[in-house]
Coordinates of C-alpha atoms and ligand atoms in Angstrom, one line a residue:
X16 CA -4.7 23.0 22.6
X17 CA -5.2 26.7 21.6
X18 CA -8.8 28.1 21.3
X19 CA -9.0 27.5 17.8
X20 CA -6.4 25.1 17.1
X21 CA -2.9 25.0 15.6
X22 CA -1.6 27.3 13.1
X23 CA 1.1 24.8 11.6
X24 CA 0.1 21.4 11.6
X25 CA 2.6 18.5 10.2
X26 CA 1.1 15.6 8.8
X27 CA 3.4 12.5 8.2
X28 CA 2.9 8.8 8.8
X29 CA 5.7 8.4 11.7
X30 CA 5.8 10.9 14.5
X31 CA 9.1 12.1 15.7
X32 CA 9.1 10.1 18.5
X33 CA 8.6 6.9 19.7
X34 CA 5.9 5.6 21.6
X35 CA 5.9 2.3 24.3
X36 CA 3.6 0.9 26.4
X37 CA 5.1 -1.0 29.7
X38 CA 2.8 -4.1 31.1
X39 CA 1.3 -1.7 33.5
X40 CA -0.4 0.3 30.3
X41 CA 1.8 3.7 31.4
X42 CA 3.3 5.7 28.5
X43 CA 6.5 6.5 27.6
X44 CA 8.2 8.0 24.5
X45 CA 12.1 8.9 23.2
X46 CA 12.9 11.5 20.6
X47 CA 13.6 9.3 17.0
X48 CA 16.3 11.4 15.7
X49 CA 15.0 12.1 12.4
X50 CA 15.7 14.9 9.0
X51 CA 12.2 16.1 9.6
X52 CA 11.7 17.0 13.0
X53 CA 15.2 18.8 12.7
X54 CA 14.0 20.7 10.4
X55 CA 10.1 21.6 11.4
X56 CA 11.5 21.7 15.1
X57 CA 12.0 25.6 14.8
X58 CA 8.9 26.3 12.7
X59 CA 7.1 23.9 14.9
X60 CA 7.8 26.0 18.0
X61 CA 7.4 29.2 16.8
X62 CA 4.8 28.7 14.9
X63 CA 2.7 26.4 18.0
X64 CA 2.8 23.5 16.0
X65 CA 0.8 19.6 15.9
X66 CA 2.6 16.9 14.6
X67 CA 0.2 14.2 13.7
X68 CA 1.6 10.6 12.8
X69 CA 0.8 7.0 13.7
X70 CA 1.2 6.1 17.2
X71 CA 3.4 3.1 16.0
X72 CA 2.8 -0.2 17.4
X73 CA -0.7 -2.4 16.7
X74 CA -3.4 -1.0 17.8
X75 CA -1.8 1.4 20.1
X76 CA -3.7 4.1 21.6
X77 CA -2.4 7.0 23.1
X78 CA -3.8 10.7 23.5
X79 CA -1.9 13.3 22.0
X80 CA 0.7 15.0 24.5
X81 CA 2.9 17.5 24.1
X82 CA 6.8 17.1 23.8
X83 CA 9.6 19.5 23.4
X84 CA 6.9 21.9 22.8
X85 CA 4.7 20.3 19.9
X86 CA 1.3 18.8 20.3
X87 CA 1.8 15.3 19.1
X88 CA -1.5 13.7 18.1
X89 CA -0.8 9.8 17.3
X90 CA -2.9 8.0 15.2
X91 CA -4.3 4.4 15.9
X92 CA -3.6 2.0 13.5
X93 CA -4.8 -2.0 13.6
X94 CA -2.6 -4.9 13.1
X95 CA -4.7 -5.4 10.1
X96 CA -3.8 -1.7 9.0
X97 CA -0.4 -2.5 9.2
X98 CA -0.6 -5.2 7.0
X99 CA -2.4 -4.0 4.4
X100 CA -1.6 0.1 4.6
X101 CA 1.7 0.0 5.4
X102 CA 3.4 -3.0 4.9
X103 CA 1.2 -3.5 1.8
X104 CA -0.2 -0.3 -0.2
X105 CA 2.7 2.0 1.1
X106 CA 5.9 -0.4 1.0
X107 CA 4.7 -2.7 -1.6
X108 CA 2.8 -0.9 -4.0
X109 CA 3.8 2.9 -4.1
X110 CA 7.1 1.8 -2.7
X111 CA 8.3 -0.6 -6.2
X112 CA 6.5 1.6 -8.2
X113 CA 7.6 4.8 -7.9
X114 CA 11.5 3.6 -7.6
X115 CA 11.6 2.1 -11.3
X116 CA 9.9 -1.4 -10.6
X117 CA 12.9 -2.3 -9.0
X118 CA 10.8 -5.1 -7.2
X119 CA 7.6 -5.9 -9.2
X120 CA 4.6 -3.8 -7.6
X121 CA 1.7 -5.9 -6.5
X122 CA -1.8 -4.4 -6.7
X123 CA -4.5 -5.5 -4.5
X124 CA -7.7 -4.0 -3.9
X125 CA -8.1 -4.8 -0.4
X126 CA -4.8 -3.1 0.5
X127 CA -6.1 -0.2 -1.8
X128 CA -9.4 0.0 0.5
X129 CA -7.2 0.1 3.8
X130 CA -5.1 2.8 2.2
X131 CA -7.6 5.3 1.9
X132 CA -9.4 4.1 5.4
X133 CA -6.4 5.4 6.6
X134 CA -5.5 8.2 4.8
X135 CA -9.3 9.9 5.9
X136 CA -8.3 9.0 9.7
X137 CA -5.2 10.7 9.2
X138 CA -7.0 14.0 7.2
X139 CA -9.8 14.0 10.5
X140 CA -7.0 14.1 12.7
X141 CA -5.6 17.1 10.9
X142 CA -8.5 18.2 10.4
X143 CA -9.7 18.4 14.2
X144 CA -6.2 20.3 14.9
X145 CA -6.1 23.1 12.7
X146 CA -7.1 26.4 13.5
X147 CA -8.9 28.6 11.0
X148 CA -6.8 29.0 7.7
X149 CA -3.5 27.0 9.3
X150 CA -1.0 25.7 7.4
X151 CA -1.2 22.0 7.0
X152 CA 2.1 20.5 5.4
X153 CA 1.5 16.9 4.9
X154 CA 4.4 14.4 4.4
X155 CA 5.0 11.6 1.7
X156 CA 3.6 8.6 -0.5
X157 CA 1.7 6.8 2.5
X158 CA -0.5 10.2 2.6
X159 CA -1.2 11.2 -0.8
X160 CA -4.9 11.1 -0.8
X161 CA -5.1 13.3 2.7
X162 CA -4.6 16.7 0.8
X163 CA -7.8 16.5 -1.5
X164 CA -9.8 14.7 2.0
X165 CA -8.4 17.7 4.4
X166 CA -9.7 20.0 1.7
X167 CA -13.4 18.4 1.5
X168 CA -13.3 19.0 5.1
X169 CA -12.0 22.2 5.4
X170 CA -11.4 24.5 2.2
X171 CA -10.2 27.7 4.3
X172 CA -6.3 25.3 5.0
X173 CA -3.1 26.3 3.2
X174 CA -2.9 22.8 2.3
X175 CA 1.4 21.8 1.5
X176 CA 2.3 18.1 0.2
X177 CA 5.7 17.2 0.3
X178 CA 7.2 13.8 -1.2
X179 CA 9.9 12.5 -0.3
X180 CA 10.3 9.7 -3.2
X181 CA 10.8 9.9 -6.7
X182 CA 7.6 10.6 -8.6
X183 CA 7.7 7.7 -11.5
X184 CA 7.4 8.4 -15.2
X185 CA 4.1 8.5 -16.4
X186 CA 4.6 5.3 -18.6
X187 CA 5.0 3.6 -14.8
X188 CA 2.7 5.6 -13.0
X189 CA -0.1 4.7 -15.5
X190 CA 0.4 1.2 -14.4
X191 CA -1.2 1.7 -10.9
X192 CA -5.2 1.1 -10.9
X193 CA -6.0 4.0 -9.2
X194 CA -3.4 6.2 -10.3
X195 CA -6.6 9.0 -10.9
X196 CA -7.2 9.3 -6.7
X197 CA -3.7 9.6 -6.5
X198 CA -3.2 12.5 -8.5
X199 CA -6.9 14.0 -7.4
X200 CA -5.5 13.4 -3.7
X201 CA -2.5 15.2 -5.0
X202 CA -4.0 18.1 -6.3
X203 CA -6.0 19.3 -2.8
X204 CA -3.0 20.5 -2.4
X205 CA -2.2 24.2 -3.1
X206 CA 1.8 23.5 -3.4
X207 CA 3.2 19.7 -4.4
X208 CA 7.1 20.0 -3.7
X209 CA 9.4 17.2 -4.7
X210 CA 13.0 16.5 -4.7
X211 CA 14.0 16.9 -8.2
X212 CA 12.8 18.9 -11.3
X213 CA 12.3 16.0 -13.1
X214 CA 9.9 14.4 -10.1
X215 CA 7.9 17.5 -10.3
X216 CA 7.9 16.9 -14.3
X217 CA 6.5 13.7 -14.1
X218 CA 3.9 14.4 -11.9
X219 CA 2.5 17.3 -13.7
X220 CA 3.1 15.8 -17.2
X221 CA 0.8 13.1 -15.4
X222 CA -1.9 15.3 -14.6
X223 CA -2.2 16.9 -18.2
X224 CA -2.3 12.8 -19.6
X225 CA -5.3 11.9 -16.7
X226 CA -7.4 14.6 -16.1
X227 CA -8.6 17.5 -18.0
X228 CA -6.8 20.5 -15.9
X229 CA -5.3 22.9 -17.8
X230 CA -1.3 22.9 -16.7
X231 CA 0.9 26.2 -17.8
X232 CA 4.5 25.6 -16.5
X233 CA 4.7 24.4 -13.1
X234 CA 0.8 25.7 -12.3
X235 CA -2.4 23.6 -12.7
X236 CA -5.5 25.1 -12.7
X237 CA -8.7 23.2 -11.1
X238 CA -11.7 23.6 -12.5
X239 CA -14.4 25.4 -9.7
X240 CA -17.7 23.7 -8.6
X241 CA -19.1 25.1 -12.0
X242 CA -16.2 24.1 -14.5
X243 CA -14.7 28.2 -14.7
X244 CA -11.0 28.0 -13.5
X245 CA -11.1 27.8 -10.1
X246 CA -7.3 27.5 -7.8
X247 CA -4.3 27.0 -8.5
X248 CA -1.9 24.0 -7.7
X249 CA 2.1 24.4 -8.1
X250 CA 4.3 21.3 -8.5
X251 CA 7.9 22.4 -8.1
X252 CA 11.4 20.9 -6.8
X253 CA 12.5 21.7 -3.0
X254 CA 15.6 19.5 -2.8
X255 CA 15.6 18.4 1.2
X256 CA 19.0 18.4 3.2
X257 CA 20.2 17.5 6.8
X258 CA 21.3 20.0 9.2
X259 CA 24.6 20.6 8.0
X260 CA 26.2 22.7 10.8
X261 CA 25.2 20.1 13.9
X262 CA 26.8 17.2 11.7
X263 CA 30.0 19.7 11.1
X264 CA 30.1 20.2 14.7
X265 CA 29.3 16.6 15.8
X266 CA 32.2 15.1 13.6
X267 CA 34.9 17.7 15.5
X268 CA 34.3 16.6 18.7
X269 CA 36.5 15.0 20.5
X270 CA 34.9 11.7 21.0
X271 CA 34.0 10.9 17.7
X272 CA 37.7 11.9 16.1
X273 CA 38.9 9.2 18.7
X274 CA 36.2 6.7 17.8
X275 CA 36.8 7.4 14.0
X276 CA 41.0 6.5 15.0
X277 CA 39.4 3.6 17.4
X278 CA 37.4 2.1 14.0
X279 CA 40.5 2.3 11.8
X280 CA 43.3 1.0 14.6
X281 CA 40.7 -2.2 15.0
X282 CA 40.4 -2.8 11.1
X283 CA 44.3 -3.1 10.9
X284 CA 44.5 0.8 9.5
X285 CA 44.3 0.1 6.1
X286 CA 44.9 2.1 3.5
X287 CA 41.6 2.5 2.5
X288 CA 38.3 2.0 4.2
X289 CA 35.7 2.1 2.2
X290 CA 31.9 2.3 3.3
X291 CA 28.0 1.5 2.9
X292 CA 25.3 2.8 4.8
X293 CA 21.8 2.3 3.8
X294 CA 18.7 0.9 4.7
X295 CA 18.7 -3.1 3.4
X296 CA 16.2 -1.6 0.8
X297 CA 16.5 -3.0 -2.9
X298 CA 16.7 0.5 -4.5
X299 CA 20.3 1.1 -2.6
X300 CA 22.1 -1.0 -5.0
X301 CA 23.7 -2.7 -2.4
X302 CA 24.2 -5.7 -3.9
X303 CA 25.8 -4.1 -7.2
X304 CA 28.0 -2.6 -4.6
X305 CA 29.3 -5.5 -3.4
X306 CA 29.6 -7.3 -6.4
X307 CA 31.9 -4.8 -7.9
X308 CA 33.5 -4.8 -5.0
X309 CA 34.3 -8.6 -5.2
X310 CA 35.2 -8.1 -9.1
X311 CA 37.5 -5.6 -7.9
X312 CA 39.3 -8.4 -5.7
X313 CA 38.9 -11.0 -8.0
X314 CA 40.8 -8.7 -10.5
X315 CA 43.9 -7.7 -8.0
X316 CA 42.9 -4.4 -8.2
X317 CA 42.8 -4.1 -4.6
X318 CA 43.7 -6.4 -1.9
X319 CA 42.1 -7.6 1.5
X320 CA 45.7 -6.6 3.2
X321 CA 44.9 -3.3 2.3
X322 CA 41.3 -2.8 1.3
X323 CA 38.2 -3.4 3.2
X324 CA 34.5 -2.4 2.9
X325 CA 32.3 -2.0 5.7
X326 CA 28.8 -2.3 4.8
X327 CA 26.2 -0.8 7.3
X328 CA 22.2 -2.2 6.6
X329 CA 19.9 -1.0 8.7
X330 CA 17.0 -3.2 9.5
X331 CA 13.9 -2.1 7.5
X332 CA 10.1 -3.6 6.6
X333 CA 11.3 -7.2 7.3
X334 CA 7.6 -8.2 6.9
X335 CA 7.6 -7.8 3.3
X336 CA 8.9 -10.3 1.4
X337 CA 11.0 -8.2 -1.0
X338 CA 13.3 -7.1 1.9
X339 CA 13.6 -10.6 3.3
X340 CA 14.6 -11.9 -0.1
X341 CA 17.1 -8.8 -0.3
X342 CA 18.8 -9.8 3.0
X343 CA 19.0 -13.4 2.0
X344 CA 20.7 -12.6 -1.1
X345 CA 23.3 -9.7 0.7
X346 CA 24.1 -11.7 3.4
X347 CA 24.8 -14.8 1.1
X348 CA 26.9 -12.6 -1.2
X349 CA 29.0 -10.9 1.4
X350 CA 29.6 -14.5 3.1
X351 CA 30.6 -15.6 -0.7
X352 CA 33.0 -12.8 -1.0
X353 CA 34.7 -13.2 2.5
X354 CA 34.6 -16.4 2.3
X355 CA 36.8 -16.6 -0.7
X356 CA 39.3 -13.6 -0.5
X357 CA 39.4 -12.8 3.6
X358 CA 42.9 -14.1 5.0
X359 CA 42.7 -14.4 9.1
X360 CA 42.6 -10.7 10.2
X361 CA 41.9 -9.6 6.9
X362 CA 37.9 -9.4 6.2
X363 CA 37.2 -8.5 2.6
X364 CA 33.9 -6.8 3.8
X365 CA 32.7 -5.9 7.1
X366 CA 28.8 -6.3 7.5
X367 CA 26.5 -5.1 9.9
X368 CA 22.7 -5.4 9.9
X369 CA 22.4 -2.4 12.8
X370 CA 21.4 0.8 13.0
X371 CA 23.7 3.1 14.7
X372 CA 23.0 6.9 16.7
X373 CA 24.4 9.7 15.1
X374 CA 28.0 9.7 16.8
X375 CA 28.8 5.9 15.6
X376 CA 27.4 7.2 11.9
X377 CA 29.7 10.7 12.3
X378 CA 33.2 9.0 13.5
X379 CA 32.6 5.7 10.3
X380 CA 31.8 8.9 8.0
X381 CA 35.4 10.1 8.9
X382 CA 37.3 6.6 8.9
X383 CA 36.0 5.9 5.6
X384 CA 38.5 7.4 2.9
X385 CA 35.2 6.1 0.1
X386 CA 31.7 6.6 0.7
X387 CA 29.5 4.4 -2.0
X388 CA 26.4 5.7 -2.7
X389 CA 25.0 3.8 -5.2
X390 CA 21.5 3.4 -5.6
X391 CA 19.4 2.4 -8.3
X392 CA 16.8 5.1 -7.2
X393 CA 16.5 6.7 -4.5
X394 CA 14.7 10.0 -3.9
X395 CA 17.5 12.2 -2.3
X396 CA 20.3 10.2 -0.5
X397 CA 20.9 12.2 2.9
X398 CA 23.6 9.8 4.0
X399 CA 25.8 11.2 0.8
X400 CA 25.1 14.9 2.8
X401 CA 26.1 13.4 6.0
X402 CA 29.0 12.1 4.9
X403 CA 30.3 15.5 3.3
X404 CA 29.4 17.4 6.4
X405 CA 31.1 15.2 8.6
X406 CA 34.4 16.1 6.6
X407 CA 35.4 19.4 7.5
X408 CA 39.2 17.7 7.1
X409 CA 38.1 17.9 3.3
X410 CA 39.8 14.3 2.8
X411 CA 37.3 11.2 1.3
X412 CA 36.0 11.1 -2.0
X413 CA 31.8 10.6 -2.6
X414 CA 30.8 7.8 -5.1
X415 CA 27.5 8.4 -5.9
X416 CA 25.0 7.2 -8.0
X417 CA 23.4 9.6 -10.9
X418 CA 20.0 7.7 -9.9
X419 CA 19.8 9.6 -6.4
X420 CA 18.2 13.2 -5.9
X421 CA 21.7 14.3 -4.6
X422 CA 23.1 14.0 -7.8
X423 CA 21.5 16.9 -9.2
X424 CA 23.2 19.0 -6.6
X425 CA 26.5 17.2 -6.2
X426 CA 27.7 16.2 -9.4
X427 CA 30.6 19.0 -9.6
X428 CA 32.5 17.1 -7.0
X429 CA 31.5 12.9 -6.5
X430 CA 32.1 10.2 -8.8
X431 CA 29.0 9.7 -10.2
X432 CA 28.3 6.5 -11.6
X433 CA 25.4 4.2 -13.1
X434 CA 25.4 1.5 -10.9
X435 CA 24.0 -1.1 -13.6
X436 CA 27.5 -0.7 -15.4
X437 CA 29.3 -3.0 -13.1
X438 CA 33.3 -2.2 -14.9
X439 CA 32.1 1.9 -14.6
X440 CA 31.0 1.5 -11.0
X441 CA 34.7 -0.7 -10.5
X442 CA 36.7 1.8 -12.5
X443 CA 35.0 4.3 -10.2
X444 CA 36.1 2.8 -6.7
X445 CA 39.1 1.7 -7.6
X446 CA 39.8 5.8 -9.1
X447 CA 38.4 6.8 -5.6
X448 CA 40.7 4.6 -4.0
X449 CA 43.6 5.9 -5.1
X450 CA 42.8 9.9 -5.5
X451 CA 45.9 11.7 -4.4
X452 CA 44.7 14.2 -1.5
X453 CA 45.3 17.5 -3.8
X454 CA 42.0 16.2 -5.8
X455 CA 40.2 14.8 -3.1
X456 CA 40.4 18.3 -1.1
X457 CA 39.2 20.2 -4.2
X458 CA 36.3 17.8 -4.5
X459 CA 35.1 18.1 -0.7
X460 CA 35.5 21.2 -0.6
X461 CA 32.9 21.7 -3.6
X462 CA 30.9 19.4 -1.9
X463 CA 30.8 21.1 1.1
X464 CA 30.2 24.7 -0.2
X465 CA 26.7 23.1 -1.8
X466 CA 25.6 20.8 1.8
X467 CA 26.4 23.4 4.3
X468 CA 25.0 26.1 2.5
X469 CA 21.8 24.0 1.3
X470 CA 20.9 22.7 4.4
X471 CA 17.3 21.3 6.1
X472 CA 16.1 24.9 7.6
X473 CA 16.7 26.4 4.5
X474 CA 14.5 23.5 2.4
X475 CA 11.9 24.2 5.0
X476 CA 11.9 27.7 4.9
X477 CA 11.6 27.9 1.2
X478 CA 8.8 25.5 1.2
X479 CA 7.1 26.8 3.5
X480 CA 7.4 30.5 2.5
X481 CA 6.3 29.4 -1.1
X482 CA 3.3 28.2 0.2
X483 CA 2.7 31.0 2.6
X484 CA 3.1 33.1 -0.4
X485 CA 0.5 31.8 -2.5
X486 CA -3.2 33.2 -2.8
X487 CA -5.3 32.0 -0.4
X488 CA -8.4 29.9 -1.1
X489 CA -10.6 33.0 -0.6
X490 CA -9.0 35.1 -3.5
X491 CA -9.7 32.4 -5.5
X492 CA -13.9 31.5 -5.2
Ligands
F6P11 O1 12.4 7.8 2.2 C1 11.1 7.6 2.5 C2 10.9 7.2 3.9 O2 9.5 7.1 4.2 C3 11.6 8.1 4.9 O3 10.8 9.2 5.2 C4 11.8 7.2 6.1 O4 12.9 7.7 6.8 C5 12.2 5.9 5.4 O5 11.5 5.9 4.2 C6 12.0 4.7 6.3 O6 10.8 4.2 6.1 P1 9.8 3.5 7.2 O7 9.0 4.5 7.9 O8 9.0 2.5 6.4 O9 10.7 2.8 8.2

């Protein structure tokens, strides 16, 4: 550790890598290739960056090491933790809540109290890590309440807070029982970045409903420890990406154009493959998907001989209940479906409950001639990116739901559709299937002007020079 400590320090509640223990107690850890530390990679390393996150297993401890030339500081969670933090508070509360009430939000105290034990143990660790007046860039609805604790602790930070959700509507937001710690946790920081406008909207149209802070565009003004205005807090839209340019590159090789031929040749080589690929989370849409995708059979609009969809769902929280009714239910459908239009060599849908490394996801990208993206909220949608940069032979067409962030960047050249309207989302996929390639090249190549030039260094940068930018706490008191 330097003298004083780190000058950029990441907060966020995975790190980038993961963590096991063998039977003889020795440490090991492999990279988890991840958006963020692709992106804060760079900064990280220039800047002589800490990363701190939970260590990821129960009760593991493990002192912070460095890797790839970050100081990783991992944070010790119990089994209990878990439970009521993660799996609870995190994925059951916030989680429902702040995508529509998709799944009914449950509120309970106790998971509440766990929540904010361990949002203070990840503050101190921040706290212990950062040198005079760093910047501390803290990541996502587990850790809303660690910008106003960092900031008790130590007011000289450049305190950033970035999430990576939607931000609910204030008629839903209200809803949650502590919904003012939230927003006071919020407002420690000095910038709040979101993925859309209207996230940003919400949150500050929020504060202006729950506190008495005076708001004036995207700047709120906190009152100092004797009621004059005091700092300022900006809430504005920094619309994430992936890196662009590695997927590009990945896609081309060699070995993934021949896996991509290898996937087509063993589905029969259809004449259209269409794909999935989500976490089995209910805000996907994954079973409107499907269903419309069995209408579409039912109907004649397409047929199994030359059709199919391949569904990839990832495995994800299967401790909460919500996710285990989920794959009950997807599973069950997509057996339903086969079941009654597959012919012997012929599946109707091709499920997988995997997850795949980034050359299996690059060479389906470019054997699907559909992606379907069609969540009923989702706070960005980086697998609708991938899938554009993996197409530099500008053929595929995006259908993509007007419910994710990406939609606000990529209408000009998906289908977008509302995936409630079942005969919209089936007009849509069967349209896609058919697009002659004239239209399908203008499309992608729309799409691809916005996701190579918008890409993850670029959404870092600008966050991080926004916040760099702003007045430090000293011009303030
Ligand atoms: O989209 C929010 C998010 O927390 C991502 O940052 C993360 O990749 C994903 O959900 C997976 O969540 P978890 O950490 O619960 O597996």
């Amino acid at each position: 550790m330097p003298k004083d400590g780190y000058d950029l320090v990441v907060v966020a509640n995975r790190l980038p890598v993961d963590i096991s223990k063998d039977d003889d107690g020795e440490i090991s850890w492999k990279r988890s290739p991840g958006g963020l530390v692709t992106a804060l990679e760079p900064v990280m390393q220039k800047a002589d960056g800490a990363w701190v996150g939970w260590s990821g297993g129960p009760g593991l401890e493990v002192d912070p090491f460095d890797a790839d030339e970050m100081r990783l500081v991992p944070v010790t969670l119990s089994a209990e933790e878990i439970e009521k933090y993660y799996e609870g508070f995190s994925n059951d509360t916030l989680w429902p809540l702040y995508h529509d009430v998709i799944a009914p939000p449950a509120y309970h105290r106790q998971w509440w109290d766990a929540y904010r034990r361990v949002n203070q143990r990840f503050a101190d660790a921040a706290a212990a890590q950062a040198a005079e007046g760093a910047i501390v860039w803290v990541h996502d609805y587990q850790l809303q309440l660690v910008p106003k604790m960092l900031r008790d602790q130590r007011p000289d930070l450049r305190i950033g807070f970035f999430d990576h959700i939607p931000f609910p509507p204030l008629e839903l937001f209200q809803q949650l029982p502590w919904r003012r710690s939230v927003i006071d946790g919020l407002l420690g920081a000095d910038l709040v970045g979101f993925q859309r406008a209207g996230d940003a909207s919400n949150f500050i149209r929020a504060v202006r409903r729950l506190t008495d802070h005076t708001t004036r565009g995207p700047i709120i003004t906190m009152p100092d420890p004797n009621g004059k205005p005091g700092r300022h807090v900006r809430a504005a839209a920094f619309p994430i990406s992936i890196d662009s340019a590695h997927f590009d590159e990945l896609a081309r090789t060699p070995d993934v154009q021949a896996r991509s031929q290898q996937i087509r040749d063993d589905l029969g080589n259809p004449e259209v493959i269409m794909l999935g690929v989500d976490r089995l989370d209910y805000t996907k849409g994954i079973r409107h998907r499907i269903k419309a995708y069995g209408e579409i059979l039912a109907d004649g609009r397409l047929d199994v001989e030359h059709a199919t969809l391949i569904q990839v769902a990832s495995p994800s929280r299967e401790n909460v209940g919500a996710y285990q009714e989920l794959r009950e239910h997807v599973e069950g459908l997509a057996g339903r479906i086969n079941g009654e239009y597959g012919e012997i060599g012929h599946s109707a849908i091709h499920y997988m409950h995997h997850s795949y490394p980034p050359e299996e996801m690059a060479a389906l990208y470019l054997a699907a001639d559909v992606m379907l993206v069609t969540s009923l909220r989702d706070g960005m949608n980086l697998v609708a990116k991938e899938y554009v940069a993996a197409r530099s032979d500008d053929r595929g067409v995006l259908v993509l739901s007007e419910f994710t962030g990406a939609a606000d960047e990529l209408s000009s050249g998906a289908l977008l559709v509302n995936p409630h309207d079942i005969d919209g989302m089936k007009d849509a996929i069967v349209a896609a299937a058919q697009m002659d390639r004239r239209e399908q090249r203008r499309r992608m190549r729309k799409l691809r002007r916005r996701v190579l030039n918008d890409d993850v260094s670029k959404w870092s940068d600008s966050f991080l020079g926004v916040l760099t930018a702003m007045p430090s706490r000293t011009d303030h008191v």
